[in-house]
Amino acid sequence: MKIFRLILLLLHLGLLFLLTGVLLNAYIPPKIFPWFNLLSLGFPILVIAYILLTFFWIFSWKKRAFVFMFLGLFFLNPVKRWINYSSESKETANLKVLTFNIKGGKLGSEQIIDYIDKQNADLIFIQEYGDGGELKLKNGIGKHDLSIISLYTNYKVVSRKNLFENLSDGDITAQCAQIDLEIKGKIYRVFNVHLESFGFLKSMVKLNGNGEEDEQKVKGVVKKLIPTFKSHQEQVKILREAIDNSPYPVIVAGDFNSVPNSYEYYETSKGLKDAFYEVGRGSGTSFHDYKYPLRIDYIFTSESIQPVTYEVDHSVHLSDHFPVIATFKIN
C-alpha cells in the first residue's frame, strides 16, 4: 500500500508540475518554448486528475491533502476561464454582441440567418462565412468584411483596416478586421478575429486503438500544432499592438483557435475583460466537433465596457462552433 501511495504522490506532483507549466504561457511565448502551449489543451484533464487525487488524500486522512488543496487555489482563476458560475449582474445592458463561426453555412445557411435575426444583436461578428456571399439578414444590417470574416452592424463605420494584410506566412485563415464605429455618440474600435486554423479533420485526431497508427496520428497532430502556435504568436503580436495603440475603447471578438490559459489567451486579454470570466455561467465550451471541452471563441472588452450577461448557446447545432452572445453596458 505504501508503494501504491508513493506512486500516486509522484503522479500528483507531476500533475502539479504540468499545471504550473500551463500558467507559464503568460510569460513564455511559443517561439521560445511551445510545449507549455501544448499543455494548455490538456488543462481540463490535468485539473480533473489533480482534484481526484486531492480527494484521495482527503479520504485517506493524509496531511498532504491540505498542501495540495492550498496549491490548488492557484488554479481557481484558470479553471474559471473554462467553467464559471458568476453571480447575476444588476446592470442594465444597452449593447448586444454576437460572435459565431458559421463554418461557411454548410449546416444550413437559412437557419443560421433566422437564428441571427432573432438575436437582434447590435454587433454581429461572423467567421468562416463561406464563399464571400453576404448573409441576407432580414433586419438589413450592413456588411463589412474580409474574405472569411464579416461584421454586421447598424452603427456608423468611421474607418476600417485589415490588420493581418502583411503577415509573413500569408495564411488565408488568419484574418483580423479593425473597424472604428460610432456607437451612441462615441467611437469604439472593434476587432473581428480569426487566428490561423490548425487544419485538422476528425479522422486526423480520432484514435482507433491501433498502436502504430495512433502513434503516427499523435505525431502528425503535434507537427501541425507547434508551427501554428508560433504563427499565432506573430498574429497576436499585431493584434496586441493595435489594441495598445487604440485611442478608443475596444471590443475584441471572434475565433482564436486557442484555449484559455494559452499564450494567445494571456497575451490578448492583457488589460481587457473576458466577458465569460466576468459574468459567464456554466461551461464556456464553444467548439464541439471533437467531443472535448474546447473554448476557442471569445469576447474581450476594455475596462470601461461593463459585461452584463454572457451565453454560449449550446442548443444550436448549425456549425462546429456554438454561437456566443453577450450584453454590455456602455456609457
XYZ file of C-alpha atoms in Angstrom:
331
model
C 0.000 0.000 0.000
C 2.898 2.356 0.752
C 4.318 1.778 -2.728
C 0.901 2.492 -4.262
C 0.614 5.740 -2.314
C 4.142 6.716 -3.270
C 3.272 6.215 -6.941
C 0.156 8.371 -6.506
C 2.183 11.044 -4.725
C 4.693 11.180 -7.566
C 1.813 11.308 -10.055
C 0.197 14.159 -8.125
C 3.459 16.103 -8.047
C 3.817 15.502 -11.773
C 0.336 16.921 -12.378
C 1.209 19.947 -10.262
C 4.333 20.473 -12.357
C 2.378 20.240 -15.627
C -0.351 22.597 -14.412
C 2.309 25.104 -13.405
C 3.690 24.792 -16.925
C 0.307 25.862 -18.292
C 0.466 29.059 -16.223
C 3.878 29.865 -17.719
C 2.134 30.575 -21.029
C 1.558 34.051 -19.595
C 5.311 34.675 -19.781
C 6.904 32.319 -22.313
C 5.871 32.612 -25.990
C 5.632 29.580 -28.321
C 8.670 30.590 -30.363
C 10.782 30.133 -27.234
C 9.073 27.036 -25.795
C 5.863 25.824 -27.495
C 5.276 22.834 -25.212
C 3.663 24.922 -22.475
C 1.061 25.994 -25.040
C 0.515 22.344 -25.906
C -0.188 21.660 -22.229
C -2.992 24.232 -22.247
C -5.010 21.888 -24.493
C -4.891 19.213 -21.803
C -5.712 21.570 -18.934
C -9.222 20.154 -18.219
C -7.871 16.598 -17.933
C -4.935 17.678 -15.780
C -7.194 19.610 -13.398
C -9.711 16.776 -13.064
C -6.932 14.291 -12.303
C -5.427 16.714 -9.769
C -8.778 17.136 -7.994
C -9.435 13.384 -7.884
C -6.037 12.714 -6.318
C -6.608 15.517 -3.810
C -9.853 13.847 -2.741
C -7.985 10.562 -2.429
C -5.603 12.135 0.095
C -8.536 13.711 1.951
C -10.337 10.380 2.290
C -7.053 8.723 3.263
C -6.666 11.222 6.108
C -3.262 12.349 4.892
C -1.900 15.774 5.860
C -0.552 16.229 2.345
C -4.187 16.755 1.289
C -4.040 20.242 2.817
C -0.866 21.031 0.888
C -2.406 20.008 -2.422
C -5.635 21.837 -1.555
C -3.690 25.029 -0.854
C -1.617 24.739 -4.037
C -4.799 24.014 -5.986
C -6.053 27.518 -5.159
C -3.565 28.878 -7.693
C -5.601 27.200 -10.431
C -9.015 28.618 -9.495
C -8.815 31.525 -11.942
C -7.541 29.308 -14.790
C -10.471 26.939 -14.143
C -12.933 29.871 -14.209
C -11.861 30.552 -17.775
C -13.335 27.142 -18.732
C -16.211 26.746 -16.256
C -17.678 29.701 -14.392
C -20.573 30.439 -12.048
C -20.703 34.212 -11.732
C -23.418 35.994 -9.824
C -26.056 37.787 -11.851
C -25.159 41.358 -12.797
C -27.571 44.085 -11.719
C -26.501 46.436 -14.515
C -28.835 47.237 -17.417
C -27.346 46.326 -20.789
C -27.527 48.646 -23.810
C -25.284 46.788 -26.271
C -25.665 43.211 -27.530
C -22.800 41.343 -29.216
C -22.885 38.016 -31.068
C -19.860 36.134 -32.399
C -20.334 32.980 -34.434
C -18.096 30.845 -36.642
C -20.713 29.509 -39.055
C -18.496 27.014 -40.943
C -19.439 28.506 -44.285
C -23.122 27.888 -43.648
C -22.656 24.230 -44.594
C -25.103 23.041 -41.938
C -27.909 25.367 -43.006
C -27.385 28.970 -44.098
C -31.095 29.844 -43.932
C -31.352 28.507 -40.378
C -28.250 30.490 -39.429
C -29.789 33.678 -40.842
C -33.050 33.040 -38.959
C -31.157 32.422 -35.722
C -29.031 35.566 -36.041
C -32.048 37.715 -36.911
C -33.883 36.526 -33.797
C -30.990 37.595 -31.585
C -31.349 41.228 -32.685
C -27.709 41.930 -31.781
C -26.070 45.330 -32.262
C -22.730 43.861 -33.346
C -22.527 40.552 -35.195
C -19.070 39.063 -35.673
C -19.033 36.255 -38.245
C -16.101 33.963 -39.003
C -15.832 31.462 -41.868
C -18.874 32.857 -43.609
C -18.156 30.911 -46.773
C -17.527 31.933 -50.372
C -17.764 35.653 -49.677
C -21.507 35.844 -50.277
C -23.393 38.200 -47.994
C -25.738 36.870 -45.338
C -29.172 38.240 -46.238
C -30.201 39.273 -42.756
C -33.815 40.378 -42.578
C -33.131 43.419 -40.426
C -30.921 44.946 -43.128
C -27.723 45.199 -41.115
C -24.742 46.331 -43.181
C -21.758 44.141 -44.006
C -18.069 44.981 -43.611
C -15.889 42.029 -44.436
C -12.623 40.425 -45.471
C -12.609 37.090 -47.288
C -13.686 34.840 -44.377
C -14.741 37.258 -41.617
C -17.539 39.782 -41.555
C -19.036 42.346 -39.189
C -22.721 43.285 -39.416
C -23.954 46.383 -37.616
C -26.308 49.310 -37.987
C -23.835 51.661 -36.360
C -21.859 54.110 -38.478
C -18.491 52.829 -39.737
C -15.833 55.523 -39.303
C -12.826 53.557 -40.607
C -11.644 50.017 -41.190
C -8.342 48.220 -41.621
C -7.073 44.711 -42.403
C -4.578 44.033 -39.602
C -3.153 40.775 -40.973
C -2.698 42.035 -44.521
C 1.111 41.787 -44.406
C 1.615 38.594 -42.409
C 4.929 36.917 -43.217
C 3.332 33.494 -43.781
C 0.262 34.917 -45.516
C -2.090 32.176 -44.259
C -5.577 32.934 -45.597
C -7.307 31.541 -42.492
C -5.643 34.215 -40.325
C -7.684 37.400 -40.611
C -8.440 40.343 -38.378
C -10.503 43.411 -39.227
C -10.085 46.595 -37.202
C -13.209 48.742 -37.508
C -13.983 52.041 -35.802
C -17.682 52.509 -35.092
C -19.706 55.409 -33.781
C -21.890 53.855 -31.073
C -24.294 56.078 -29.152
C -22.269 59.188 -29.977
C -18.875 57.719 -29.029
C -16.169 55.999 -31.101
C -15.312 52.378 -30.310
C -12.688 50.240 -32.004
C -13.790 46.652 -32.671
C -11.671 43.738 -33.833
C -13.147 40.735 -35.622
C -10.555 37.975 -35.168
C -9.899 34.616 -36.767
C -6.456 33.286 -35.867
C -4.886 30.719 -38.166
C -6.684 27.368 -38.254
C -4.887 24.131 -37.449
C -6.394 22.412 -40.468
C -7.466 19.282 -38.607
C -10.066 16.806 -39.794
C -11.842 14.456 -37.401
C -10.082 11.476 -38.941
C -6.725 13.068 -38.114
C -7.362 13.261 -34.374
C -9.589 10.225 -33.775
C -7.633 7.303 -32.334
C -8.786 3.815 -33.376
C -6.885 1.573 -30.940
C -4.186 0.584 -33.411
C -0.972 1.408 -31.569
C 1.215 2.181 -34.557
C -1.442 4.175 -36.425
C -2.404 6.102 -33.307
C 1.235 6.972 -32.661
C 1.573 8.369 -36.179
C -1.636 10.379 -35.724
C -0.353 11.903 -32.469
C 2.936 12.820 -34.124
C 1.053 14.347 -37.054
C -1.124 16.416 -34.713
C 1.905 17.740 -32.824
C 3.628 18.605 -36.113
C 0.655 20.781 -37.021
C 0.185 22.290 -33.574
C 3.693 23.591 -32.929
C 4.123 25.662 -36.146
C 0.598 27.058 -35.772
C 1.300 28.123 -32.189
C 4.301 30.058 -33.483
C 2.224 31.653 -36.238
C -0.371 32.633 -33.644
C 2.349 34.435 -31.715
C 3.022 36.706 -34.692
C -0.687 37.300 -35.277
C -1.399 38.085 -31.625
C 1.548 40.493 -31.551
C -0.050 42.524 -34.347
C -3.430 42.441 -32.605
C -1.893 43.359 -29.252
C -0.109 46.393 -30.712
C -3.350 47.570 -32.326
C -5.194 47.241 -29.018
C -2.483 49.081 -27.101
C -2.399 51.909 -29.666
C -6.158 52.351 -29.799
C -7.316 55.811 -28.705
C -10.797 54.357 -28.204
C -12.356 51.657 -26.002
C -12.095 48.290 -27.736
C -14.233 45.203 -28.286
C -12.313 42.127 -29.449
C -14.320 39.105 -30.554
C -14.014 36.035 -32.695
C -12.484 32.604 -33.157
C -8.975 32.488 -31.692
C -8.353 28.779 -32.303
C -6.777 28.837 -28.852
C -7.971 27.625 -25.472
C -7.997 29.538 -22.179
C -4.621 29.707 -20.416
C -2.824 29.512 -23.744
C -0.241 32.097 -24.754
C -2.746 33.570 -27.217
C -5.324 33.998 -24.453
C -2.967 35.594 -21.939
C -1.425 37.962 -24.471
C -4.731 39.120 -25.982
C -6.546 39.561 -22.667
C -3.931 41.833 -21.034
C -5.753 44.879 -19.697
C -9.073 43.648 -21.079
C -12.125 41.969 -19.596
C -13.010 38.436 -20.654
C -16.811 38.634 -20.706
C -17.178 34.932 -19.852
C -14.816 35.217 -16.883
C -16.697 38.287 -15.639
C -20.346 37.187 -15.972
C -20.418 33.740 -17.599
C -22.177 30.729 -16.128
C -21.600 27.048 -16.753
C -19.311 25.724 -19.448
C -17.582 28.099 -21.840
C -17.040 25.338 -24.430
C -17.699 26.846 -27.853
C -16.251 24.223 -30.234
C -17.975 20.848 -30.058
C -16.839 18.844 -33.074
C -14.267 16.731 -31.197
C -16.410 15.897 -28.130
C -13.764 17.533 -25.955
C -14.142 20.777 -23.958
C -12.639 23.443 -26.207
C -13.366 27.092 -25.576
C -11.854 28.991 -28.515
C -14.406 31.783 -29.162
C -14.100 34.912 -27.032
C -15.347 38.423 -26.410
C -12.899 40.799 -24.717
C -13.572 44.442 -23.901
C -11.876 47.477 -22.423
C -12.280 48.077 -18.701
C -14.768 50.889 -19.374
C -17.212 48.463 -21.033
C -19.168 46.523 -18.415
C -20.231 42.916 -19.242
C -23.776 42.162 -18.085
C -24.597 38.699 -19.485
C -22.748 36.005 -21.415
C -24.148 32.892 -23.048
C -22.711 30.090 -25.151
C -25.839 28.780 -26.866
C -25.250 25.029 -26.627
C -28.707 24.329 -28.071
C -27.666 25.496 -31.546
C -26.014 22.945 -33.838
C -25.687 24.945 -37.035
C -21.889 24.782 -37.115
C -18.999 23.040 -35.390
C -18.994 26.136 -33.139
C -21.704 27.304 -30.785
C -22.754 30.962 -31.085
C -21.568 33.222 -28.265
C -23.845 36.054 -27.144
C -23.021 38.748 -24.608
C -24.570 42.019 -23.474
C -22.763 45.066 -22.130
C -23.366 48.403 -20.503
C -21.611 51.304 -22.218
C -21.818 54.972 -21.299
